[in-house]
Amino acid sequence: MSDQENKIVISLDDLLAQAQLLKKQIDDLSAAKAEILDSVASIESAKASIQELKTQQEVLVSTDKKGYLMFRINPQPPQKVLVYLGLSYYVEVDVDTALKILDDRENELKEASAGLDKKLAESKAAYDQIIDLLNQIQAQAQQKGE
């Protein structure tokens, strides 16, 4: 077998198109990961709220986004809470069951995040290879032009 038989020929336009596709994929994966991390933070906040309501004697509740008006409330520890299941469905459960549901959902999201990290690393590696190849082509073109 000669060297000619082992070479793969690809046009510059195809390389550029592949780079653009990978860049979009990287952006989409990054956005999906940010959304997952935001959901994980919300779940952690929900779990902290449940724990705090179990132990707090008094809670300050804001009536608006900026905190112009606050109420002091002496809450009763919640017996039941509503937990979001997805697709606009909620379930009313006791606090311990709510914490278990939230823990399970958090673990699912963290696994999904890890999967996205793997895909993101693969896409970035492929993108970097194409960019290196394009840089080599550009350097060769400049050398020929001199």
Coordinates of N, CA and C in Angstrom, one line a residue:
M1 N 0.8 -1.2 0.0 CA 0.0 0.0 0.0 C 0.9 1.2 0.0
S2 N 0.6 2.2 -0.8 CA 1.3 3.4 -0.9 C 0.8 4.4 0.0
D3 N 1.5 5.5 0.2 CA 1.0 6.6 1.1 C -0.2 7.3 0.5
Q4 N -0.4 7.3 -0.8 CA -1.5 7.9 -1.5 C -2.8 7.2 -1.1
E5 N -2.7 5.9 -0.9 CA -3.9 5.1 -0.5 C -4.4 5.3 0.9
N6 N -3.5 5.8 1.8 CA -3.8 6.0 3.2 C -4.3 7.4 3.4
K7 N -4.2 8.3 2.5 CA -4.6 9.7 2.7 C -6.1 9.9 2.5
I8 N -6.7 10.7 3.4 CA -8.1 11.1 3.3 C -8.1 12.5 2.8
V9 N -8.9 12.8 1.7 CA -9.0 14.1 1.1 C -10.3 14.7 1.5
I10 N -10.2 16.0 2.0 CA -11.4 16.7 2.5 C -11.2 18.1 2.0
S11 N -12.2 18.7 1.6 CA -12.1 20.1 1.1 C -12.0 21.1 2.2
L12 N -11.5 22.2 1.9 CA -11.4 23.3 2.9 C -12.8 23.7 3.4
D13 N -13.7 23.8 2.5 CA -15.1 24.2 2.8 C -15.7 23.2 3.8
D14 N -15.4 21.9 3.5 CA -16.0 20.8 4.4 C -15.4 21.0 5.8
L15 N -14.1 21.3 5.9 CA -13.4 21.5 7.2 C -14.0 22.7 7.9
L16 N -14.2 23.8 7.2 CA -14.8 24.9 7.8 C -16.3 24.7 8.3
A17 N -17.0 23.9 7.5 CA -18.4 23.6 7.9 C -18.4 22.7 9.1
Q18 N -17.5 21.7 9.1 CA -17.4 20.8 10.3 C -17.0 21.6 11.5
A19 N -16.1 22.6 11.4 CA -15.7 23.4 12.5 C -16.9 24.2 13.1
Q20 N -17.7 24.8 12.1 CA -18.9 25.6 12.5 C -19.9 24.7 13.2
L21 N -20.1 23.5 12.7 CA -21.0 22.5 13.3 C -20.6 22.2 14.7
L22 N -19.3 21.9 14.9 CA -18.8 21.6 16.2 C -18.9 22.7 17.2
K23 N -18.6 23.9 16.7 CA -18.8 25.1 17.5 C -20.2 25.3 18.0
K24 N -21.2 25.1 17.1 CA -22.6 25.2 17.5 C -22.9 24.1 18.6
Q25 N -22.4 22.9 18.3 CA -22.6 21.8 19.3 C -22.0 22.1 20.6
I26 N -20.8 22.7 20.6 CA -20.2 23.0 21.9 C -21.1 24.1 22.6
D27 N -21.5 25.1 21.9 CA -22.4 26.1 22.5 C -23.7 25.5 23.0
D28 N -24.3 24.6 22.3 CA -25.5 24.0 22.7 C -25.3 23.1 24.0
L29 N -24.2 22.4 24.0 CA -23.9 21.5 25.1 C -23.6 22.4 26.4
S30 N -22.9 23.5 26.1 CA -22.6 24.4 27.3 C -23.9 25.0 27.8
A31 N -24.8 25.4 27.0 CA -26.1 25.9 27.4 C -26.9 24.9 28.2
A32 N -26.9 23.6 27.7 CA -27.6 22.6 28.4 C -27.0 22.3 29.7
K33 N -25.7 22.3 29.8 CA -25.0 22.1 31.1 C -25.3 23.2 32.1
A34 N -25.3 24.5 31.6 CA -25.7 25.6 32.5 C -27.1 25.4 33.0
E35 N -28.0 25.0 32.2 CA -29.4 24.8 32.6 C -29.5 23.7 33.7
I36 N -28.7 22.6 33.5 CA -28.7 21.5 34.4 C -28.1 22.0 35.8
L37 N -27.0 22.7 35.7 CA -26.4 23.3 36.9 C -27.4 24.2 37.7
D38 N -28.1 25.0 36.9 CA -29.1 25.9 37.5 C -30.2 25.1 38.2
S39 N -30.6 24.0 37.6 CA -31.6 23.1 38.2 C -31.1 22.5 39.5
V40 N -29.8 22.1 39.5 CA -29.2 21.5 40.6 C -29.2 22.5 41.8
A41 N -28.8 23.7 41.4 CA -28.7 24.8 42.5 C -30.1 25.0 43.1
S42 N -31.2 25.0 42.2 CA -32.5 25.2 42.7 C -33.0 24.1 43.6
I43 N -32.6 22.8 43.3 CA -32.9 21.7 44.1 C -32.2 21.8 45.5
E44 N -30.9 22.2 45.4 CA -30.2 22.4 46.7 C -30.8 23.5 47.5
S45 N -31.3 24.5 46.9 CA -32.0 25.6 47.6 C -33.3 25.1 48.2
A46 N -34.0 24.3 47.5 CA -35.3 23.8 48.0 C -35.0 22.9 49.2
K47 N -34.0 22.0 49.1 CA -33.7 21.2 50.2 C -33.3 22.0 51.5
A48 N -32.5 23.0 51.2 CA -32.1 23.9 52.3 C -33.3 24.6 53.0
S49 N -34.2 25.0 52.1 CA -35.4 25.6 52.6 C -36.2 24.7 53.5
I50 N -36.4 23.4 53.1 CA -37.1 22.5 53.9 C -36.4 22.3 55.3
Q51 N -35.1 22.2 55.2 CA -34.3 22.0 56.5 C -34.5 23.2 57.4
E52 N -34.5 24.4 56.8 CA -34.6 25.6 57.6 C -36.0 25.7 58.2
L53 N -37.0 25.4 57.4 CA -38.4 25.5 57.9 C -38.6 24.5 59.1
K54 N -37.8 23.4 59.1 CA -37.9 22.4 60.2 C -37.4 23.0 61.5
T55 N -36.4 23.9 61.4 CA -35.7 24.4 62.6 C -36.0 25.8 63.0
Q56 N -36.4 26.6 62.1 CA -36.6 28.1 62.3 C -37.8 28.4 63.2
Q57 N -37.6 29.3 64.1 CA -38.7 29.8 64.9 C -39.4 31.0 64.2
E58 N -38.7 31.7 63.4 CA -39.2 32.9 62.8 C -38.6 33.0 61.4
V59 N -39.4 33.4 60.4 CA -38.9 33.6 59.0 C -39.3 35.0 58.5
L60 N -38.4 35.6 57.8 CA -38.7 36.9 57.1 C -39.1 36.5 55.7
V61 N -40.2 37.0 55.3 CA -40.7 36.8 53.9 C -40.9 38.1 53.2
S62 N -40.2 38.2 52.1 CA -40.3 39.4 51.3 C -41.6 39.3 50.4
T63 N -42.2 40.5 50.2 CA -43.4 40.5 49.3 C -43.1 40.9 47.9
D64 N -41.8 41.3 47.7 CA -41.4 41.8 46.4 C -39.9 41.3 46.1
K65 N -39.5 41.5 44.9 CA -38.2 41.1 44.5 C -37.1 41.8 45.2
K66 N -37.2 43.1 45.5 CA -36.2 43.9 46.0 C -36.2 44.0 47.6
G67 N -37.2 43.5 48.2 CA -37.3 43.4 49.6 C -37.7 44.8 50.3
Y68 N -38.6 45.5 49.6 CA -39.1 46.7 50.2 C -40.1 46.5 51.3
L69 N -40.7 45.4 51.3 CA -41.7 45.0 52.4 C -41.4 43.6 52.8
M70 N -41.2 43.5 54.2 CA -40.9 42.1 54.7 C -41.9 41.8 55.8
F71 N -42.3 40.5 56.0 CA -43.1 40.1 57.0 C -42.4 39.1 57.9
R72 N -42.6 39.2 59.2 CA -42.1 38.2 60.1 C -43.2 37.1 60.3
I73 N -42.8 35.9 60.1 CA -43.8 34.8 60.2 C -43.3 33.8 61.1
N74 N -44.1 33.3 62.0 CA -43.8 32.2 62.8 C -44.3 30.9 62.2
P75 N -43.6 30.2 61.4 CA -44.1 29.1 60.7 C -44.3 27.9 61.6
Q76 N -45.2 27.1 61.2 CA -45.4 25.7 61.8 C -44.5 24.9 60.9
P77 N -43.8 23.9 61.4 CA -43.0 23.0 60.5 C -44.0 22.4 59.5
P78 N -43.6 22.4 58.3 CA -44.6 21.8 57.3 C -44.8 20.3 57.5
Q79 N -46.0 19.9 57.4 CA -46.3 18.5 57.4 C -46.2 17.9 56.0
K80 N -46.7 18.7 55.1 CA -46.6 18.2 53.7 C -46.2 19.4 52.8
V81 N -45.6 19.0 51.7 CA -45.1 20.0 50.7 C -45.4 19.5 49.3
L82 N -45.5 20.4 48.4 CA -45.7 20.1 47.0 C -44.3 20.0 46.3
V83 N -44.0 18.9 45.6 CA -42.8 18.7 44.9 C -43.0 18.5 43.4
Y84 N -42.3 19.3 42.6 CA -42.4 19.2 41.2 C -41.9 17.9 40.6
L85 N -42.7 17.2 39.8 CA -42.2 16.0 39.2 C -41.8 16.1 37.8
G86 N -42.2 17.2 37.2 CA -42.0 17.5 35.8 C -43.3 17.5 35.0
L87 N -43.2 18.1 33.8 CA -44.4 18.1 32.9 C -45.6 18.8 33.6
S88 N -45.3 19.8 34.4 CA -46.4 20.5 35.2 C -47.1 19.7 36.2
Y89 N -46.5 18.6 36.7 CA -47.1 17.7 37.7 C -46.4 17.9 39.0
Y90 N -47.2 18.0 40.1 CA -46.7 18.2 41.4 C -47.3 17.0 42.2
V91 N -46.6 16.7 43.3 CA -47.2 15.7 44.2 C -47.0 16.3 45.6
E92 N -48.1 16.0 46.4 CA -48.0 16.5 47.8 C -47.6 15.3 48.7
V93 N -46.5 15.5 49.4 CA -45.9 14.4 50.2 C -45.3 15.0 51.5
D94 N -45.0 14.1 52.4 CA -44.4 14.5 53.7 C -43.0 15.0 53.4
V95 N -42.4 15.7 54.3 CA -41.1 16.4 54.2 C -40.0 15.4 53.8
D96 N -40.0 14.3 54.5 CA -38.9 13.3 54.3 C -39.0 12.7 52.9
T97 N -40.2 12.4 52.4 CA -40.4 11.9 51.1 C -40.0 13.0 50.1
A98 N -40.3 14.2 50.3 CA -39.9 15.3 49.5 C -38.4 15.4 49.3
L99 N -37.7 15.3 50.5 CA -36.2 15.4 50.4 C -35.7 14.2 49.6
K100 N -36.3 13.0 49.7 CA -35.8 11.8 48.9 C -36.0 12.1 47.4
I101 N -37.2 12.6 47.1 CA -37.5 12.9 45.7 C -36.5 13.9 45.1
L102 N -36.2 15.0 45.9 CA -35.3 16.0 45.5 C -33.9 15.4 45.4
D103 N -33.5 14.6 46.3 CA -32.1 13.9 46.3 C -32.0 13.1 45.0
D104 N -33.1 12.3 44.7 CA -33.0 11.5 43.5 C -32.9 12.3 42.2
R105 N -33.7 13.4 42.2 CA -33.7 14.3 41.0 C -32.3 14.9 40.9
E106 N -31.7 15.4 42.0 CA -30.4 16.0 42.0 C -29.4 15.0 41.4
N107 N -29.4 13.8 41.9 CA -28.5 12.7 41.4 C -28.7 12.5 39.9
E108 N -29.9 12.5 39.4 CA -30.1 12.3 38.0 C -29.5 13.4 37.2
L109 N -29.7 14.7 37.7 CA -29.2 15.8 37.0 C -27.7 15.8 37.0
K110 N -27.1 15.4 38.1 CA -25.6 15.4 38.2 C -25.0 14.3 37.2
E111 N -25.8 13.2 37.1 CA -25.3 12.2 36.1 C -25.4 12.7 34.7
A112 N -26.5 13.4 34.4 CA -26.7 14.1 33.1 C -25.6 15.1 32.8
S113 N -25.2 15.8 33.9 CA -24.2 16.8 33.7 C -22.8 16.1 33.4
A114 N -22.6 15.0 34.0 CA -21.4 14.3 33.8 C -21.3 13.8 32.3
G115 N -22.5 13.3 31.8 CA -22.6 12.9 30.4 C -22.3 14.0 29.5
L116 N -22.9 15.2 29.8 CA -22.7 16.4 29.0 C -21.2 16.8 29.0
D117 N -20.6 16.6 30.2 CA -19.1 17.0 30.3 C -18.3 16.1 29.3
K118 N -18.7 14.8 29.2 CA -18.0 13.9 28.3 C -18.2 14.3 26.9
K119 N -19.4 14.5 26.5 CA -19.7 15.0 25.1 C -19.0 16.3 24.8
L120 N -19.0 17.2 25.8 CA -18.4 18.5 25.6 C -16.9 18.3 25.4
A121 N -16.3 17.5 26.1 CA -14.8 17.3 26.0 C -14.5 16.7 24.6
E122 N -15.3 15.7 24.2 CA -15.1 15.1 22.9 C -15.3 16.1 21.7
S123 N -16.3 16.9 21.8 CA -16.6 18.0 20.8 C -15.5 19.0 20.8
K124 N -15.0 19.4 22.0 CA -13.9 20.4 22.0 C -12.6 19.8 21.5
A125 N -12.4 18.5 21.7 CA -11.2 17.9 21.2 C -11.2 17.9 19.7
A126 N -12.4 17.5 19.1 CA -12.5 17.4 17.7 C -12.4 18.8 17.1
Y127 N -13.0 19.8 17.7 CA -12.9 21.2 17.2 C -11.5 21.7 17.2
D128 N -10.8 21.4 18.3 CA -9.4 21.8 18.4 C -8.5 21.2 17.3
Q129 N -8.8 19.9 17.0 CA -8.1 19.2 15.9 C -8.3 19.9 14.6
I130 N -9.5 20.3 14.3 CA -9.9 20.9 13.1 C -9.2 22.3 13.0
I131 N -9.3 23.1 14.1 CA -8.6 24.4 14.2 C -7.1 24.3 14.0
D132 N -6.5 23.3 14.6 CA -5.1 23.0 14.4 C -4.8 22.8 12.9
L133 N -5.6 21.9 12.3 CA -5.4 21.6 10.9 C -5.6 22.8 10.0
L134 N -6.6 23.7 10.3 CA -6.8 24.9 9.5 C -5.7 25.9 9.7
N135 N -5.1 25.9 10.9 CA -3.9 26.8 11.2 C -2.7 26.3 10.4
Q136 N -2.6 24.9 10.3 CA -1.5 24.4 9.5 C -1.6 24.7 8.0
I137 N -2.9 24.6 7.5 CA -3.2 24.9 6.1 C -2.9 26.4 5.8
Q138 N -3.3 27.2 6.8 CA -3.0 28.7 6.6 C -1.5 29.0 6.6
A139 N -0.8 28.3 7.5 CA 0.7 28.5 7.6 C 1.3 28.1 6.3
Q140 N 0.9 26.9 5.7 CA 1.5 26.4 4.5 C 1.1 27.4 3.3
A141 N -0.1 27.9 3.3 CA -0.5 28.9 2.3 C 0.4 30.1 2.3
Q142 N 0.7 30.6 3.6 CA 1.5 31.8 3.7 C 2.9 31.5 3.3
Q143 N 3.4 30.3 3.5 CA 4.8 30.0 3.1 C 4.9 29.9 1.6
K144 N 3.9 29.4 1.0 CA 3.9 29.3 -0.5 C 3.8 30.7 -1.1
G145 N 3.1 31.6 -0.4 CA 2.9 32.9 -0.9 C 4.1 33.8 -0.8
E146 N 5.0 33.4 0.0 CA 6.2 34.2 0.3 C 7.3 34.1 -0.8

